[in-house]
CSV table of C-alpha atoms in Angstrom, one decimal:
chain,number,residue,atom,x,y,z
V,1,UNK,CA,-51.5,47.2,156.6
V,2,UNK,CA,-48.0,47.9,155.4
V,3,UNK,CA,-46.7,46.8,152.0
V,4,UNK,CA,-43.0,46.3,152.5
V,5,UNK,CA,-41.0,45.8,149.2
V,6,UNK,CA,-37.4,44.9,149.3
V,7,UNK,CA,-34.8,43.4,146.9
V,8,UNK,CA,-35.6,39.9,148.3
V,9,UNK,CA,-39.3,39.9,149.1
V,10,UNK,CA,-42.6,41.7,148.9
V,11,UNK,CA,-44.4,41.3,152.2
V,12,UNK,CA,-47.8,42.5,153.4
V,13,UNK,CA,-47.7,42.9,157.1
V,14,UNK,CA,-50.6,43.8,159.4
V,15,UNK,CA,-51.3,45.1,162.9
V,16,UNK,CA,-54.8,44.3,164.5
V,17,UNK,CA,-54.7,46.2,167.9
V,18,UNK,CA,-57.9,46.4,169.9
V,19,UNK,CA,-57.6,48.4,173.1
V,20,UNK,CA,-59.5,47.9,176.4
V,21,UNK,CA,-59.1,50.6,179.1
V,22,UNK,CA,-60.5,51.7,182.3
V,23,UNK,CA,-60.0,55.2,184.0
V,24,UNK,CA,-60.3,55.7,187.7
V,25,UNK,CA,-60.8,59.1,189.4
V,26,UNK,CA,-59.1,58.7,192.8
V,27,UNK,CA,-59.8,62.3,193.9
V,28,UNK,CA,-60.6,65.7,192.4
V,29,UNK,CA,-57.1,66.1,191.2
V,30,UNK,CA,-55.7,62.6,190.7
V,31,UNK,CA,-56.7,59.8,188.2
V,32,UNK,CA,-55.3,56.7,186.6
V,33,UNK,CA,-55.8,55.0,183.3
V,34,UNK,CA,-55.1,51.3,182.7
V,35,UNK,CA,-55.2,50.0,179.1
V,36,UNK,CA,-54.8,46.4,177.8
V,37,UNK,CA,-53.1,46.1,174.4
V,38,UNK,CA,-53.4,42.6,172.9
V,39,UNK,CA,-52.1,42.7,169.3
V,40,UNK,CA,-51.9,40.4,166.2
V,41,UNK,CA,-48.7,41.7,164.4
V,42,UNK,CA,-47.6,39.6,161.5
V,43,UNK,CA,-48.2,38.6,157.9
V,44,UNK,CA,-51.3,36.8,159.2
V,45,UNK,CA,-50.3,33.6,157.5
V,46,UNK,CA,-50.7,30.3,159.3
V,47,UNK,CA,-51.5,32.1,162.6
V,48,UNK,CA,-50.0,30.7,165.9
V,49,UNK,CA,-48.8,32.1,169.1
V,50,UNK,CA,-45.8,33.8,167.4
V,51,UNK,CA,-48.2,36.2,165.8
V,52,UNK,CA,-49.8,37.3,169.2
V,53,UNK,CA,-48.3,40.0,171.4
V,54,UNK,CA,-49.5,41.2,174.8
V,55,UNK,CA,-48.9,44.5,176.2
V,56,UNK,CA,-50.3,47.3,178.4
V,57,UNK,CA,-50.0,50.8,179.6
V,58,UNK,CA,-50.6,52.5,183.0
V,59,UNK,CA,-50.8,56.4,183.1
V,60,UNK,CA,-51.4,58.5,186.1
V,61,UNK,CA,-52.5,62.2,185.9
V,62,UNK,CA,-52.2,64.9,188.5
V,63,UNK,CA,-54.2,68.0,188.0
V,64,UNK,CA,-52.4,71.2,189.3
V,65,UNK,CA,-54.7,74.0,187.8
V,66,UNK,CA,-57.7,74.0,185.5
V,67,UNK,CA,-55.3,74.5,182.6
V,68,UNK,CA,-52.4,72.3,183.6
V,69,UNK,CA,-51.9,68.7,184.6
V,70,UNK,CA,-48.8,66.4,184.5
V,71,UNK,CA,-48.7,62.6,183.9
V,72,UNK,CA,-46.4,59.7,184.5
V,73,UNK,CA,-46.6,56.0,183.8
V,74,UNK,CA,-45.1,53.1,181.8
V,75,UNK,CA,-45.8,51.1,178.7
V,76,UNK,CA,-44.9,47.5,178.4
V,77,UNK,CA,-45.1,45.0,175.4
V,78,UNK,CA,-43.8,41.5,175.0
V,79,UNK,CA,-42.2,42.1,171.5
V,80,UNK,CA,-40.9,39.5,169.3
V,81,UNK,CA,-37.4,40.5,170.2
V,82,UNK,CA,-38.1,40.2,173.9
V,83,UNK,CA,-39.6,42.1,176.8
V,84,UNK,CA,-39.8,45.9,176.1
V,85,UNK,CA,-40.7,48.7,178.6
V,86,UNK,CA,-40.9,52.4,178.2
V,87,UNK,CA,-41.2,55.0,181.2
V,88,UNK,CA,-43.7,57.8,180.4
V,89,UNK,CA,-43.6,61.3,181.6
V,90,UNK,CA,-45.4,64.4,180.4
V,91,UNK,CA,-48.0,67.2,180.8
V,92,UNK,CA,-51.1,68.7,179.4
V,93,UNK,CA,-51.7,72.5,179.1
V,94,UNK,CA,-54.4,74.6,177.6
V,95,UNK,CA,-54.4,78.4,177.4
V,96,UNK,CA,-57.0,80.6,179.1
V,97,UNK,CA,-58.4,81.6,175.7
V,98,UNK,CA,-58.7,77.9,174.8
V,99,UNK,CA,-56.7,78.5,171.5
V,100,UNK,CA,-53.4,77.0,172.3
V,101,UNK,CA,-52.8,73.3,173.5
V,102,UNK,CA,-49.8,71.4,174.4
V,103,UNK,CA,-49.8,67.6,175.1
V,104,UNK,CA,-46.6,65.8,175.9
V,105,UNK,CA,-46.1,62.1,176.9
V,106,UNK,CA,-42.4,61.7,176.3
V,107,UNK,CA,-40.5,59.9,174.9
V,108,UNK,CA,-43.2,58.5,172.6
V,109,UNK,CA,-45.4,61.6,171.8
V,110,UNK,CA,-45.5,65.4,171.7
V,111,UNK,CA,-48.1,67.8,170.2
V,112,UNK,CA,-48.6,71.5,169.9
V,113,UNK,CA,-51.9,72.8,168.5
V,114,UNK,CA,-53.2,76.3,168.0
V,115,UNK,CA,-56.8,77.2,166.9
V,116,UNK,CA,-56.7,79.7,164.1
V,117,UNK,CA,-60.5,80.1,163.8
V,118,UNK,CA,-63.6,78.0,164.5
V,119,UNK,CA,-62.9,75.6,161.5
V,120,UNK,CA,-59.0,75.5,161.3
V,121,UNK,CA,-56.3,74.5,163.7
V,122,UNK,CA,-52.6,74.2,163.0
V,123,UNK,CA,-49.9,72.3,164.8
V,124,UNK,CA,-46.8,70.1,165.0
V,125,UNK,CA,-46.5,66.6,166.5
V,126,UNK,CA,-43.7,64.0,167.2
V,127,UNK,CA,-44.1,60.3,167.4
V,128,UNK,CA,-41.5,57.7,168.3
V,129,UNK,CA,-42.3,54.0,168.2
V,130,UNK,CA,-41.0,50.5,168.1
V,131,UNK,CA,-43.1,47.7,166.6
V,132,UNK,CA,-42.4,44.1,165.6
V,133,UNK,CA,-44.0,41.8,163.1
V,134,UNK,CA,-43.7,38.0,162.7
V,135,UNK,CA,-43.1,37.0,159.0
V,136,UNK,CA,-42.9,33.2,159.3
V,137,UNK,CA,-43.7,32.9,155.6
V,138,UNK,CA,-40.1,34.2,155.1
V,139,UNK,CA,-37.9,31.5,156.7
V,140,UNK,CA,-39.2,32.1,160.2
V,141,UNK,CA,-38.1,35.7,160.7
V,142,UNK,CA,-39.4,38.8,162.4
V,143,UNK,CA,-39.3,42.4,161.4
V,144,UNK,CA,-38.7,45.4,163.8
V,145,UNK,CA,-40.0,48.8,162.7
V,146,UNK,CA,-38.4,51.8,164.4
V,147,UNK,CA,-39.0,55.4,163.6
V,148,UNK,CA,-39.1,59.0,165.0
V,149,UNK,CA,-41.6,61.1,163.0
V,150,UNK,CA,-42.0,64.9,163.0
V,151,UNK,CA,-45.2,66.3,161.4
V,152,UNK,CA,-46.6,69.7,160.6
V,153,UNK,CA,-50.4,69.4,160.4
V,154,UNK,CA,-53.7,71.2,159.8
V,155,UNK,CA,-57.1,70.3,161.3
V,156,UNK,CA,-60.2,71.2,159.2
V,157,UNK,CA,-63.3,71.1,161.3
V,158,UNK,CA,-66.9,70.6,160.2
V,159,UNK,CA,-69.3,71.5,163.0
V,160,UNK,CA,-72.3,70.1,160.8
V,161,UNK,CA,-70.9,66.5,160.7
V,162,UNK,CA,-68.4,66.6,163.6
V,163,UNK,CA,-65.7,65.3,161.2
V,164,UNK,CA,-62.1,66.5,161.2
V,165,UNK,CA,-59.8,66.1,158.2
V,166,UNK,CA,-56.2,66.3,159.3
V,167,UNK,CA,-53.5,66.5,156.4
V,168,UNK,CA,-49.9,66.0,157.7
V,169,UNK,CA,-46.4,66.4,156.1
V,170,UNK,CA,-43.5,65.1,158.1
V,171,UNK,CA,-40.1,63.6,158.1
V,172,UNK,CA,-38.7,60.4,159.6
V,173,UNK,CA,-35.5,60.3,161.8
V,174,UNK,CA,-33.6,57.0,162.4
V,175,UNK,CA,-36.2,55.0,160.5
V,176,UNK,CA,-35.5,51.2,160.0
V,177,UNK,CA,-37.1,48.0,159.1
V,178,UNK,CA,-34.7,45.4,160.4
V,179,UNK,CA,-35.2,41.6,159.9
V,180,UNK,CA,-33.9,39.0,162.3
V,181,UNK,CA,-34.2,35.2,162.8
V,182,UNK,CA,-37.0,34.4,165.2
V,183,UNK,CA,-34.7,32.7,167.7
V,184,UNK,CA,-32.5,35.8,167.8
V,185,UNK,CA,-33.6,38.0,170.8
V,186,UNK,CA,-32.3,40.5,173.3
V,187,UNK,CA,-32.5,40.1,177.1
V,188,UNK,CA,-34.5,43.3,177.7
V,189,UNK,CA,-35.5,46.4,176.0
V,190,UNK,CA,-35.8,49.6,178.0
V,191,UNK,CA,-36.8,52.7,175.9
V,192,UNK,CA,-34.0,53.3,173.4
V,193,UNK,CA,-31.7,50.7,175.1
V,194,UNK,CA,-31.4,47.0,174.4
V,195,UNK,CA,-29.6,44.9,176.8
V,196,UNK,CA,-27.9,41.6,175.7
V,197,UNK,CA,-28.3,42.6,172.0
V,198,UNK,CA,-26.0,40.6,169.8
V,199,UNK,CA,-28.6,39.9,167.1
V,200,UNK,CA,-27.5,39.5,163.5
V,201,UNK,CA,-29.4,41.9,161.1
V,202,UNK,CA,-30.5,40.1,157.9
V,203,UNK,CA,-31.2,43.1,155.7
V,204,UNK,CA,-30.1,46.6,155.0
V,205,UNK,CA,-31.6,49.7,156.7
V,206,UNK,CA,-34.0,52.1,155.0
V,207,UNK,CA,-33.1,55.7,154.6
V,208,UNK,CA,-35.0,58.5,156.2
V,209,UNK,CA,-37.5,60.5,154.1
V,210,UNK,CA,-40.6,62.6,153.8
V,211,UNK,CA,-44.0,61.2,155.0
V,212,UNK,CA,-47.4,62.3,153.8
V,213,UNK,CA,-50.4,61.4,155.8
V,214,UNK,CA,-54.2,62.2,156.1
V,215,UNK,CA,-56.4,61.3,159.0
V,216,UNK,CA,-60.1,61.4,159.2
V,217,UNK,CA,-61.5,61.8,162.6
V,218,UNK,CA,-65.1,61.8,164.1
V,219,UNK,CA,-65.6,63.8,167.3
V,220,UNK,CA,-68.4,62.7,169.7
V,221,UNK,CA,-69.9,65.8,171.3
V,222,UNK,CA,-70.7,65.2,175.1
V,223,UNK,CA,-72.5,67.9,177.0
V,224,UNK,CA,-71.1,68.7,180.5
V,225,UNK,CA,-73.9,69.1,182.9
């Protein structure tokens, strides 16, 4: 849930995004993951087909050594501004002493993590995303949120409860919440590029700024036999 306050309106917008995925191991060193991403993304008022988006992700992983694997794939979603696709390329690495971890899936995510001791990790992360919300209650418009976010974080582990508390402080780069008429669309979106984009923006851009966030995670412990 996001509470978006502007000079002209005060909107509550929501994302309900269940994920259904399947991972296949094709060989000892090659696997694939397919994820279906249906989504309700709107003000949830008078729900109809405009509130629903259908997307998916395919990711392939090739293991080179016990500590390193690379990955490639693509993300697709039928956003409210039109079809939108992002190619994915990255790698995963973990040091021999198991203390340092690097996980990159560019251009949407990058993370570095270092284990200080048994109960404390530190790290940095980068997230880049585009999301659209239907706000039909406001003259049949949709809202596009775009942001690149860089965070410094800590992870506090509790072995007794398997809980992780993760406070983060970060900064947004190129953040915007842009409103358009629902009939105003692009031909195709490919990563940072929009083709056939002559849309008329109906509001002013937000400024970049600080972001504070706390995540609470529960880790399921699975024994390797």
